[in-house]
Amino acid sequence: MSEPLSDSSDFALRQLRGLLAQLSDHGSDAQLPPERTLSLQIGVGRRALRRALEVLEAEGRIWRRQGKGTFVGSEPQRKEVDLEALSSGTNPLEIMEARLEVEPGLARLAALRASNGDLERLDHLARKTASSADGDMDSRELWDGAFHRAIAESAGNSLLLVFFDIMNQIRQDPTWRRLREQARSRPGQRQYVDQHTRVVEAIVARNAEAAEQAMREHLETVRESLLRLMTRSSRPRQDNDPADSPSPDGQGRPAA
Amino acid sequence: MSEPLSDSSDFALRQLRGLLAQLSDHGSDAQLPPERTLSLQIGVGRRALRRALEVLEAEGRIWRRQGKGTFVGSEPQRKEVDLEALSSGTNPLEIMEARLEVEPGLARLAALRASNGDLERLDHLARKTASSADGDMDSRELWDGAFHRAIAESAGNSLLLVFFDIMNQIRQDPTWRRLREQARSRPGQRQYVDQHTRVVEAIVARNAEAAEQAMREHLETVRESLLRLMTRSSRPRQDNDPADSPSPDGQGRPAA
DNA sequence: TTGCGAAACCAATTGCAAAATGGTTCACGA
DNA sequence: TCGTGAACCATTTTGCAATTGGTTTCGCAA
């Protein structure tokens, strides 16, 4: 903008604008000739050409990629979500917060849309969860996961199901598993079983509001036990201690 | 299980189990020798070997991939989400349903966590949306998108932000754009502006419940106009016509 | 000294062919 | 009938050369 270009760069820039005007007519993702060729065609050095290209790139008229080429238009955005990056960029509290946003809604939709087959399966899984409450952690984990996913499937929304799976997959990450193993070894399993049962009962009764509320209460319980676990482990002792809950929590959610 | 194996296959199976026991000690994702080599080492034909491998694969002890090899353990799950497949497997109503699950929560969290800089930006974007209400569709679209995303950012949850971006990106798909262009060309823009304003006011006032509610009402409005548009276009005329709303809606949501 | 052009080199990407490997078919023979 | 060996098919990896943008160096001229 402010920096005035040299004579040859300015000439190249004007030539390029003309070329872009031609190319943009037929196809917006056209590829420009390589720099070496362009510099010969325009009759200017490669350095001067590149300065002109930098201007066009800054303007968003073109985008360049080493080893690939120079293209008209804006760079196409990536068509996939990287779970690794996502996993390393979040934390357990964020996940619980997201679950609290998504899963109660899934339970509500499940109450409205679950087929009779779905209902049978849910009932079966809730019983399995209950009977495995005294078993080893792995099987408890397994049945619990299957239970929550069955609800997500019954909701009949493929997009929300993908969101659920993303969260689930991040939770499977070895880094998080250790934390969950700690949490699971604590009491509270019985409470979870009761809460699961209440969710299923509401869904079977086609009571959407009750299902949403039951799931929310269940997840709040899980979140609180997680929170307790994390604050304990970061400061070994000291119970009954207010303050120091930086920001990732502090929601004061009145349970809708 | 039930099918008894032939002598040589059974021999190969026992040999392989021994090999797996060795390999699983040092590294769970070890690669087995290629089938041709293995069949020579064990001294059995390739066909017999493959039947033994099939058993192990069915048991989940190994997994195989053509052109790659045979490996110990279970197949690693994919570490990315394909937006193309997701886009082609969903529909506008599903997206609106998902938005209704996620975005009101984002507005609530934004009210609790937005920085002062965020608030300024939101206010600015809401005004821009308002002033562009009479402009061309592209700019309206642009400011509206920026507004919703600013709220998602202000909520301070990277996971939910990704969910928002996924939905947003699917909506950018050329297939959906045509539909939205139709919707946008209809009246109702003024109403949207008012609703945006109400959301921002609630967030600025740090009123979480009001922000959630305002966003929900806004999205309900959008959803209903979408629904109207789709039922109209599928059956050219006929207003005031009950029935025929198969299932993707029928929520009867009493607004929390 | 400064700026330009030419050349050389670096780094990322693509394309292609060959090799490796699991999947499949077929003829032969015990 | 069933296993063996061989051949062939389909997918994936690997190595290498070519392409291309990114950077540095050198020489030359204004």
Coordinates of C-alpha atoms (C1' of nucleotides) in Angstrom, one line a residue:
Chain A
M1 CA 0.0 0.0 0.0
S2 CA 2.3 2.8 1.2
E3 CA 5.6 1.4 -0.1
P4 CA 5.9 2.6 -3.7
L5 CA 7.0 -0.2 -6.0
S6 CA 10.0 0.1 -8.3
D7 CA 9.4 0.7 -12.0
S8 CA 9.7 -2.9 -13.2
S9 CA 7.7 -4.3 -10.3
D10 CA 4.9 -1.7 -11.0
F11 CA 5.0 -2.7 -14.7
A12 CA 4.7 -6.4 -13.8
L13 CA 1.8 -5.6 -11.5
R14 CA -0.1 -3.8 -14.2
Q15 CA 0.5 -6.7 -16.6
L16 CA -0.6 -9.2 -14.0
R17 CA -3.8 -7.4 -13.3
G18 CA -4.6 -7.5 -17.0
L19 CA -3.9 -11.2 -17.0
L20 CA -6.1 -11.8 -14.0
A21 CA -8.9 -10.0 -15.6
Q22 CA -8.7 -12.3 -18.6
L23 CA -8.4 -15.5 -16.5
S24 CA -11.2 -14.7 -14.0
D25 CA -13.7 -14.8 -16.9
H26 CA -13.4 -18.5 -17.5
G27 CA -13.0 -20.2 -14.1
S28 CA -12.1 -18.7 -10.8
D29 CA -9.6 -21.3 -9.7
A30 CA -7.4 -21.1 -12.7
Q31 CA -3.6 -21.6 -12.3
L32 CA -1.1 -19.0 -13.4
P33 CA 2.0 -20.0 -15.2
P34 CA 5.1 -20.6 -13.0
E35 CA 7.1 -17.6 -11.9
R36 CA 10.0 -18.4 -14.2
T37 CA 7.8 -18.5 -17.2
L38 CA 5.8 -15.4 -16.2
S39 CA 9.0 -13.4 -15.7
L40 CA 10.0 -14.2 -19.3
Q41 CA 6.6 -13.5 -20.8
I42 CA 6.3 -10.2 -19.1
G43 CA 9.9 -9.4 -19.7
V44 CA 10.8 -8.6 -16.2
G45 CA 13.1 -10.2 -13.6
R46 CA 11.8 -12.9 -11.3
R47 CA 12.4 -10.7 -8.2
A48 CA 10.3 -7.8 -9.6
L49 CA 7.6 -10.3 -10.6
R50 CA 7.5 -11.8 -7.1
R51 CA 7.0 -8.3 -5.5
A52 CA 4.0 -7.8 -7.8
L53 CA 2.7 -11.2 -6.8
E54 CA 3.1 -10.4 -3.2
V55 CA 0.9 -7.3 -3.7
L56 CA -1.8 -9.4 -5.4
E57 CA -1.6 -12.1 -2.7
A58 CA -2.0 -9.4 0.0
E59 CA -5.1 -8.2 -1.8
G60 CA -6.5 -11.7 -1.8
R61 CA -6.7 -11.8 -5.6
I62 CA -4.3 -14.9 -5.8
W63 CA -2.9 -17.5 -3.5
R64 CA 0.5 -19.3 -3.8
R65 CA 1.8 -22.6 -2.5
Q66 CA 5.4 -23.8 -2.8
G67 CA 5.7 -26.8 -5.0
K68 CA 2.2 -26.3 -6.3
G69 CA 1.7 -23.1 -8.1
T70 CA 0.0 -19.7 -8.1
F71 CA -3.8 -19.6 -8.4
V72 CA -6.6 -17.1 -8.9
G73 CA -9.0 -16.5 -6.1
S74 CA -8.8 -17.4 -2.4
E75 CA -7.2 -20.4 -0.9
P76 CA -9.7 -23.3 -0.5
Q77 CA -10.3 -24.1 3.1
R78 CA -9.5 -27.6 4.4
K79 CA -12.2 -30.1 4.1
E80 CA -11.5 -32.1 7.2
V81 CA -11.2 -31.7 11.0
D82 CA -8.0 -32.9 12.6
L83 CA -8.9 -34.7 15.9
E84 CA -5.3 -34.8 17.1
A85 CA -5.0 -31.0 17.1
L86 CA -8.4 -30.7 18.6
S87 CA -7.5 -33.1 21.3
S88 CA -4.3 -31.3 22.2
G89 CA -6.0 -27.9 22.2
T90 CA -8.8 -28.6 24.7
N91 CA -9.1 -29.9 28.3
P92 CA -11.4 -32.1 30.3
L93 CA -13.5 -29.2 31.6
E94 CA -14.1 -27.9 28.0
I95 CA -15.3 -31.4 27.0
M96 CA -17.7 -31.6 29.9
E97 CA -19.0 -28.2 29.1
A98 CA -19.6 -29.3 25.4
R99 CA -21.2 -32.5 26.5
L100 CA -23.5 -30.5 28.7
E101 CA -24.5 -28.5 25.7
V102 CA -25.0 -31.4 23.3
E103 CA -26.1 -34.6 25.2
P104 CA -29.2 -33.3 27.1
G105 CA -30.5 -32.2 23.7
L106 CA -29.7 -35.6 22.3
A107 CA -31.7 -37.2 25.1
R108 CA -34.6 -35.0 24.4
L109 CA -34.6 -35.8 20.7
A110 CA -34.2 -39.5 21.5
A111 CA -37.4 -39.3 23.6
L112 CA -39.2 -38.0 20.6
R113 CA -37.7 -40.2 17.9
A114 CA -36.4 -43.4 19.3
S115 CA -37.8 -46.5 17.6
N116 CA -39.1 -49.3 19.6
G117 CA -35.9 -51.2 18.7
D118 CA -33.9 -48.3 20.1
L119 CA -35.9 -48.4 23.3
E120 CA -35.2 -52.0 23.8
R121 CA -31.5 -51.5 23.2
L122 CA -31.4 -48.6 25.6
D123 CA -33.1 -50.6 28.3
H124 CA -30.7 -53.4 27.8
L125 CA -27.7 -51.2 28.0
A126 CA -28.9 -49.5 31.1
R127 CA -29.3 -52.9 32.8
K128 CA -25.8 -53.9 31.6
T129 CA -24.3 -50.7 33.0
A130 CA -26.0 -51.5 36.3
S131 CA -24.9 -55.1 36.5
S132 CA -21.3 -54.1 35.6
A133 CA -21.1 -51.4 38.3
D134 CA -19.2 -53.8 40.5
G135 CA -17.0 -55.1 37.7
D136 CA -13.7 -53.9 36.5
M137 CA -13.2 -50.4 35.2
D138 CA -12.8 -51.5 31.6
S139 CA -16.2 -53.1 31.3
R140 CA -17.9 -50.3 33.2
E141 CA -16.3 -47.8 30.8
L142 CA -17.4 -49.9 27.8
W143 CA -21.0 -50.2 28.8
D144 CA -21.2 -46.6 29.8
G145 CA -19.8 -45.5 26.5
A146 CA -22.2 -47.8 24.6
F147 CA -25.1 -46.4 26.6
H148 CA -24.4 -42.8 25.9
R149 CA -23.8 -43.5 22.2
A150 CA -27.0 -45.5 21.9
I151 CA -28.9 -42.4 23.0
A152 CA -27.0 -40.2 20.5
E153 CA -27.9 -42.6 17.8
S154 CA -31.6 -42.7 18.8
A155 CA -31.8 -38.9 18.5
G156 CA -31.7 -39.3 14.7
N157 CA -29.5 -36.4 13.8
S158 CA -26.4 -37.4 12.0
L159 CA -24.7 -34.0 12.6
L160 CA -25.2 -34.1 16.4
L161 CA -24.1 -37.8 16.3
V162 CA -20.8 -36.7 14.7
F163 CA -20.3 -34.1 17.4
F164 CA -20.9 -36.7 20.0
D165 CA -18.4 -39.0 18.4
I166 CA -15.8 -36.3 18.2
M167 CA -16.1 -35.7 21.9
N168 CA -16.1 -39.4 22.6
Q169 CA -13.0 -40.0 20.6
I170 CA -11.1 -37.2 22.3
R171 CA -12.0 -38.8 25.6
Q172 CA -10.5 -42.1 24.4
D173 CA -7.2 -40.4 24.0
P174 CA -4.5 -42.0 26.2
T175 CA -3.8 -38.7 27.8
W176 CA -7.3 -38.3 29.1
R177 CA -7.8 -42.0 30.0
R178 CA -5.5 -41.8 33.0
L179 CA -7.6 -39.0 34.5
R180 CA -10.8 -40.9 33.9
E181 CA -9.3 -44.0 35.5
Q182 CA -8.7 -42.0 38.7
A183 CA -12.3 -40.7 38.6
R184 CA -13.8 -44.1 38.0
S185 CA -12.0 -45.6 40.9
R186 CA -13.9 -43.3 43.2
P187 CA -17.4 -43.8 44.7
G188 CA -20.3 -42.4 42.8
Q189 CA -20.8 -45.3 40.4
R190 CA -24.1 -46.2 42.1
Q191 CA -25.3 -42.7 41.6
Y192 CA -24.5 -42.9 37.9
V193 CA -26.5 -46.1 37.5
D194 CA -29.5 -44.4 39.1
Q195 CA -29.2 -41.5 36.8
H196 CA -28.8 -43.7 33.7
T197 CA -32.0 -45.5 34.7
R198 CA -33.8 -42.2 35.1
V199 CA -32.8 -41.1 31.6
V200 CA -34.0 -44.3 30.0
E201 CA -37.3 -44.2 31.9
A202 CA -37.9 -40.7 30.6
I203 CA -37.1 -41.7 27.0
V204 CA -39.2 -44.8 27.2
A205 CA -42.1 -42.7 28.5
R206 CA -41.5 -40.3 25.6
N207 CA -41.1 -37.5 28.1
A208 CA -38.7 -35.2 26.2
E209 CA -38.3 -32.6 28.9
A210 CA -37.7 -35.1 31.6
A211 CA -35.1 -36.9 29.5
E212 CA -33.2 -33.7 28.8
Q213 CA -33.3 -32.8 32.5
A214 CA -32.2 -36.2 33.7
M215 CA -29.3 -36.3 31.3
R216 CA -28.3 -32.8 32.3
E217 CA -28.3 -33.8 36.0
H218 CA -26.2 -36.8 35.2
L219 CA -23.6 -34.8 33.4
E220 CA -23.5 -32.2 36.0
T221 CA -22.7 -34.9 38.5
V222 CA -19.9 -36.2 36.4
R223 CA -18.6 -32.7 35.8
E224 CA -18.6 -31.9 39.5
S225 CA -16.8 -35.1 40.4
L226 CA -14.2 -34.3 37.7
L227 CA -13.8 -30.8 39.1
R228 CA -13.3 -32.2 42.6
L229 CA -10.8 -34.6 41.3
M230 CA -8.8 -32.0 39.5
T231 CA -8.7 -29.4 42.3
R232 CA -7.7 -32.2 44.7
S233 CA -4.8 -33.5 42.6
S234 CA -3.4 -30.0 41.9
R235 CA -3.3 -29.1 45.6
P236 CA -2.8 -32.3 47.5
R237 CA -4.7 -31.6 50.7
Q238 CA -6.9 -28.8 51.9
D239 CA -10.6 -29.4 51.9
N240 CA -13.3 -26.8 52.4
D241 CA -11.3 -24.2 50.6
P242 CA -13.1 -21.5 48.6
A243 CA -11.5 -19.2 46.0
D244 CA -9.1 -20.4 43.3
S245 CA -11.3 -21.5 40.5
P246 CA -9.7 -19.4 37.8
S247 CA -12.3 -19.3 35.1
P248 CA -12.8 -22.5 33.3
D249 CA -15.7 -23.2 35.6
G250 CA -17.5 -20.4 37.4
Q251 CA -20.7 -20.9 35.5
G252 CA -23.3 -20.7 38.2
R253 CA -25.7 -22.6 35.9
P254 CA -29.2 -22.6 37.5
A255 CA -30.0 -25.9 35.8
A256 CA -32.2 -24.3 33.2
Chain B
M1 CA -15.4 -71.0 16.3
S2 CA -17.7 -73.8 15.1
E3 CA -16.0 -74.5 11.8
P4 CA -13.2 -76.9 12.5
L5 CA -10.0 -76.0 10.7
S6 CA -8.0 -78.3 8.6
D7 CA -4.8 -79.8 9.9
S8 CA -2.4 -77.4 8.3
S9 CA -4.5 -74.4 9.1
D10 CA -4.7 -75.4 12.7
F11 CA -1.0 -75.9 12.8
A12 CA -0.4 -72.5 11.3
L13 CA -2.9 -71.0 13.8
R14 CA -1.0 -72.4 16.8
Q15 CA 2.3 -71.2 15.4
L16 CA 0.9 -67.7 14.9
R17 CA -0.5 -67.5 18.4
G18 CA 3.0 -68.2 19.6
L19 CA 4.4 -65.5 17.4
L20 CA 1.9 -63.0 18.6
A21 CA 2.7 -63.8 22.2
Q22 CA 6.3 -62.9 21.5
L23 CA 5.5 -59.8 19.5
S24 CA 2.9 -58.4 21.9
D25 CA 5.6 -58.1 24.5
H26 CA 7.5 -55.3 22.8
G27 CA 5.1 -53.0 21.1
S28 CA 1.4 -53.6 20.4
D29 CA 1.4 -52.2 16.9
A30 CA 4.1 -54.5 15.5
Q31 CA 3.9 -55.6 11.9
L32 CA 3.9 -59.3 11.0
P33 CA 6.0 -60.6 8.1
P34 CA 4.2 -60.7 4.7
E35 CA 2.0 -63.7 4.1
R36 CA 4.4 -65.2 1.5
T37 CA 7.3 -65.0 4.0
L38 CA 5.2 -66.3 6.8
S39 CA 4.0 -69.3 4.9
L40 CA 7.5 -70.3 4.1
Q41 CA 8.7 -69.8 7.7
I42 CA 5.8 -71.8 9.2
G43 CA 6.1 -74.3 6.4
V44 CA 2.5 -74.2 5.3
G45 CA 0.7 -73.1 2.2
R46 CA -0.4 -69.5 1.8
R47 CA -4.0 -70.5 1.7
A48 CA -3.8 -72.4 5.0
L49 CA -2.0 -69.5 6.5
R50 CA -4.6 -67.0 5.4
R51 CA -7.4 -69.1 7.0
A52 CA -5.5 -69.0 10.3
L53 CA -5.0 -65.2 9.9
E54 CA -8.8 -64.9 9.3
V55 CA -9.4 -66.5 12.6
L56 CA -7.0 -64.1 14.4
E57 CA -8.6 -61.1 12.6
A58 CA -12.1 -62.2 13.6
E59 CA -10.8 -62.5 17.2
G60 CA -9.5 -58.9 17.0
R61 CA -5.9 -60.0 17.6
I62 CA -4.6 -58.7 14.3
W63 CA -5.8 -56.4 11.5
R64 CA -4.8 -56.5 7.8
R65 CA -4.8 -54.0 5.0
Q66 CA -4.1 -54.8 1.3
G67 CA -0.9 -53.1 0.2
K68 CA 0.1 -52.4 3.7
G69 CA 0.6 -55.5 5.8
T70 CA -0.7 -57.4 8.8
F71 CA -0.4 -55.9 12.3
V72 CA -0.9 -56.8 15.9
G73 CA -3.7 -55.2 17.8
S74 CA -6.8 -53.5 16.6
E75 CA -7.1 -51.2 13.6
P76 CA -6.4 -47.6 14.5
Q77 CA -9.5 -45.4 14.1
R78 CA -9.3 -42.5 11.7
K79 CA -8.1 -39.3 13.2
E80 CA -10.1 -36.8 11.1
V81 CA -13.6 -36.0 10.2
D82 CA -14.5 -35.8 6.5
L83 CA -16.7 -32.7 5.9
E84 CA -17.6 -33.8 2.4
A85 CA -19.2 -37.0 3.6
L86 CA -20.8 -35.2 6.4
S87 CA -22.2 -32.6 4.1
S88 CA -23.7 -35.1 1.7
G89 CA -25.2 -37.1 4.6
T90 CA -27.2 -34.4 6.2
N91 CA -29.9 -31.9 5.3
P92 CA -30.9 -28.3 6.1
L93 CA -33.4 -29.3 8.8
E94 CA -30.8 -31.4 10.6
I95 CA -28.4 -28.5 10.5
M96 CA -30.9 -26.1 11.9
E97 CA -31.7 -28.6 14.6
A98 CA -28.1 -28.9 15.5
R99 CA -27.7 -25.1 15.5
L100 CA -30.6 -24.9 17.9
E101 CA -28.8 -27.2 20.2
V102 CA -25.4 -25.5 20.1
E103 CA -25.8 -21.8 19.4
P104 CA -28.1 -20.8 22.2
G105 CA -25.6 -22.4 24.6
L106 CA -22.8 -20.4 22.9
A107 CA -24.7 -17.2 23.4
R108 CA -25.2 -18.1 27.1
L109 CA -21.5 -18.8 27.6
A110 CA -20.6 -15.6 25.6
A111 CA -22.6 -13.6 28.1
L112 CA -20.6 -15.0 30.9
R113 CA -17.1 -14.9 29.4
A114 CA -16.9 -12.3 26.6
S115 CA -14.1 -9.9 27.1
N116 CA -14.7 -6.2 26.7
G117 CA -13.0 -6.4 23.4
D118 CA -15.4 -9.1 22.4
L119 CA -18.3 -7.0 23.4
E120 CA -17.1 -4.1 21.3
R121 CA -16.7 -6.4 18.3
L122 CA -20.2 -7.9 18.7
D123 CA -21.8 -4.5 19.0
H124 CA -19.9 -3.4 15.9
L125 CA -21.0 -6.5 13.9
A126 CA -24.6 -6.2 14.9
R127 CA -24.6 -2.6 13.6
K128 CA -23.0 -3.7 10.4
T129 CA -25.6 -6.4 10.0
A130 CA -28.3 -3.8 10.5
S131 CA -26.8 -1.3 8.0
S132 CA -26.4 -4.0 5.4
A133 CA -29.9 -5.3 5.7
D134 CA -30.8 -3.4 2.5
G135 CA -27.6 -4.3 0.7
D136 CA -27.0 -7.2 -1.6
M137 CA -27.3 -10.7 -0.4
D138 CA -23.6 -11.5 -0.4
S139 CA -22.8 -8.7 2.1
R140 CA -25.7 -9.6 4.3
E141 CA -24.6 -13.2 4.3
L142 CA -21.1 -12.1 5.2
W143 CA -22.0 -9.9 8.1
D144 CA -24.5 -12.4 9.5
G145 CA -21.9 -15.1 9.4
A146 CA -19.3 -12.9 11.1
F147 CA -21.8 -12.0 13.8
H148 CA -22.7 -15.6 14.7
R149 CA -19.1 -16.6 14.6
A150 CA -18.0 -13.8 16.9
I151 CA -20.5 -15.1 19.5
A152 CA -19.1 -18.6 19.1
E153 CA -15.6 -17.2 19.6
S154 CA -16.6 -15.2 22.6
A155 CA -18.0 -18.3 24.3
G156 CA -14.4 -19.4 25.0
N157 CA -14.9 -23.1 24.3
S158 CA -12.6 -24.4 21.5
L159 CA -14.6 -27.6 21.1
L160 CA -17.9 -25.9 20.7
L161 CA -16.3 -23.4 18.3
V162 CA -15.2 -26.3 16.1
F163 CA -18.7 -27.7 16.1
F164 CA -20.0 -24.3 15.1
D165 CA -17.4 -24.1 12.3
I166 CA -18.3 -27.5 11.0
M167 CA -22.0 -26.5 10.7
N168 CA -21.0 -23.2 9.2
Q169 CA -18.7 -24.9 6.6
I170 CA -21.4 -27.3 5.6
R171 CA -23.8 -24.3 5.1
Q172 CA -21.2 -22.8 2.8
D173 CA -21.4 -25.8 0.5
P174 CA -22.6 -24.7 -3.0
T175 CA -25.5 -27.2 -2.8
W176 CA -27.0 -25.4 0.2
R177 CA -26.1 -21.9 -0.9
R178 CA -28.9 -21.9 -3.6
L179 CA -31.5 -22.8 -0.9
R180 CA -30.2 -20.0 1.3
E181 CA -30.3 -17.5 -1.5
Q182 CA -33.9 -18.2 -2.0
A183 CA -34.6 -17.8 1.7
R184 CA -32.6 -14.6 1.9
S185 CA -34.5 -13.0 -0.9
R186 CA -37.7 -13.2 1.2
P187 CA -38.9 -10.7 3.8
G188 CA -37.9 -11.3 7.4
Q189 CA -34.5 -9.6 7.2
R190 CA -35.7 -6.8 9.5
Q191 CA -36.9 -9.3 12.0
Y192 CA -33.5 -10.9 12.0
V193 CA -31.8 -7.6 12.7
D194 CA -34.0 -7.0 15.7
Q195 CA -33.2 -10.4 17.0
H196 CA -29.5 -9.9 16.6
T197 CA -29.8 -6.7 18.5
R198 CA -31.6 -8.4 21.3
V199 CA -28.9 -11.1 21.5
V200 CA -26.1 -8.6 21.7
E201 CA -27.9 -6.5 24.3
A202 CA -28.3 -9.6 26.5
I203 CA -24.7 -10.5 26.1
V204 CA -23.5 -7.0 26.9
A205 CA -25.7 -6.9 29.9
R206 CA -24.1 -10.2 31.0
N207 CA -27.6 -11.7 31.2
A208 CA -26.8 -15.4 30.3
E209 CA -30.4 -16.7 30.3
A210 CA -31.7 -13.9 28.2
A211 CA -28.9 -14.3 25.7
E212 CA -29.6 -18.0 25.4
Q213 CA -33.3 -17.3 25.0
A214 CA -32.9 -14.6 22.4
M215 CA -30.6 -16.7 20.3
R216 CA -33.0 -19.6 20.5
E217 CA -35.9 -17.4 19.3
H218 CA -33.8 -16.1 16.5
L219 CA -32.9 -19.6 15.3
E220 CA -36.4 -20.8 15.6
T221 CA -37.5 -18.0 13.3
V222 CA -34.8 -18.9 10.8
R223 CA -35.9 -22.5 11.0
E224 CA -39.5 -21.8 10.5
S225 CA -38.8 -19.6 7.5
L226 CA -36.7 -22.4 6.1
L227 CA -39.4 -24.9 6.7
R228 CA -41.9 -22.7 5.0
L229 CA -39.7 -22.3 2.1
M230 CA -39.1 -26.1 1.7
T231 CA -42.7 -27.1 2.0
R232 CA -43.7 -24.4 -0.5
S233 CA -41.1 -25.4 -3.1
S234 CA -41.9 -29.1 -2.8
R235 CA -45.7 -28.5 -3.4
P236 CA -45.9 -25.4 -5.5
R237 CA -49.2 -23.8 -4.2
Q238 CA -51.6 -24.7 -1.4
D239 CA -51.3 -22.5 1.7
N240 CA -53.0 -23.1 5.0
D241 CA -52.5 -26.8 4.8
P242 CA -51.9 -28.9 7.9
A243 CA -50.6 -32.4 8.0
D244 CA -47.5 -33.5 6.1
S245 CA -44.7 -32.6 8.3
P246 CA -43.2 -36.1 8.4
S247 CA -40.9 -36.1 11.4
P248 CA -37.8 -33.9 11.0
D249 CA -39.6 -31.1 12.9
G250 CA -42.5 -32.0 15.2
Q251 CA -40.6 -30.9 18.3
G252 CA -43.1 -29.0 20.2
R253 CA -40.3 -27.4 22.2
P254 CA -41.9 -25.2 25.0
A255 CA -38.8 -23.0 24.9
A256 CA -37.0 -24.4 27.9
Chain C
dT1 C1' 25.4 2.4 -2.7
dT2 C1' 21.2 0.7 -4.6
dG3 C1' 18.3 -1.9 -7.5
dC4 C1' 17.7 -5.2 -11.0
dG5 C1' 18.4 -9.6 -13.4
dA6 C1' 20.4 -14.0 -13.7
dA7 C1' 21.7 -18.1 -11.6
dA8 C1' 22.0 -21.3 -8.0
dC9 C1' 20.1 -23.5 -4.2
dC10 C1' 16.4 -24.8 -0.7
dA11 C1' 11.9 -26.8 0.3
dA12 C1' 7.4 -28.4 -0.6
dT13 C1' 4.5 -30.8 -3.9
dT14 C1' 3.3 -33.6 -7.7
dG15 C1' 3.7 -37.6 -10.9
dC16 C1' 5.3 -41.9 -12.1
dA17 C1' 7.1 -46.3 -11.9
dA18 C1' 8.6 -50.1 -9.3
dA19 C1' 8.1 -52.8 -5.3
dA20 C1' 5.6 -54.7 -1.5
dT21 C1' 1.5 -56.8 0.1
dG22 C1' -3.1 -58.5 1.0
dG23 C1' -7.0 -60.5 -1.9
dT24 C1' -8.4 -63.7 -5.6
dT25 C1' -8.5 -67.2 -9.1
dC26 C1' -6.9 -71.3 -11.3
dA27 C1' -4.7 -75.7 -12.5
dC28 C1' -2.6 -79.7 -10.6
dG29 C1' -2.3 -83.5 -7.6
dA30 C1' -2.6 -86.2 -3.3
Chain D
dT1 C1' -12.3 -82.6 -1.9
dC2 C1' -8.9 -79.9 -0.3
dG3 C1' -4.2 -78.0 0.0
dT4 C1' -0.4 -76.3 -2.8
dG5 C1' 1.9 -73.4 -5.7
dA6 C1' 1.6 -70.1 -9.2
dA7 C1' -0.2 -66.4 -11.4
dC8 C1' -2.8 -62.3 -11.5
dC9 C1' -5.5 -58.2 -9.4
dA10 C1' -5.9 -54.1 -6.3
dT11 C1' -4.1 -51.2 -2.9
dT12 C1' -0.4 -49.0 -0.6
dT13 C1' 4.2 -47.6 0.1
dT14 C1' 8.6 -46.0 -1.4
dG15 C1' 12.1 -43.9 -4.2
dC16 C1' 13.2 -40.7 -7.6
dA17 C1' 12.9 -37.1 -10.8
dA18 C1' 10.5 -33.0 -12.2
dT19 C1' 7.9 -28.9 -11.1
dT20 C1' 7.3 -24.8 -8.5
dG21 C1' 7.4 -21.2 -5.0
dG22 C1' 10.9 -19.3 -1.5
dT23 C1' 15.6 -17.6 -0.7
dT24 C1' 20.3 -16.5 -1.3
dT25 C1' 24.2 -15.1 -4.0
dC26 C1' 26.7 -12.8 -7.5
dG27 C1' 27.5 -9.6 -11.1
dC28 C1' 26.3 -5.4 -13.3
dA29 C1' 24.7 -0.9 -14.1
dA30 C1' 22.6 3.5 -12.9

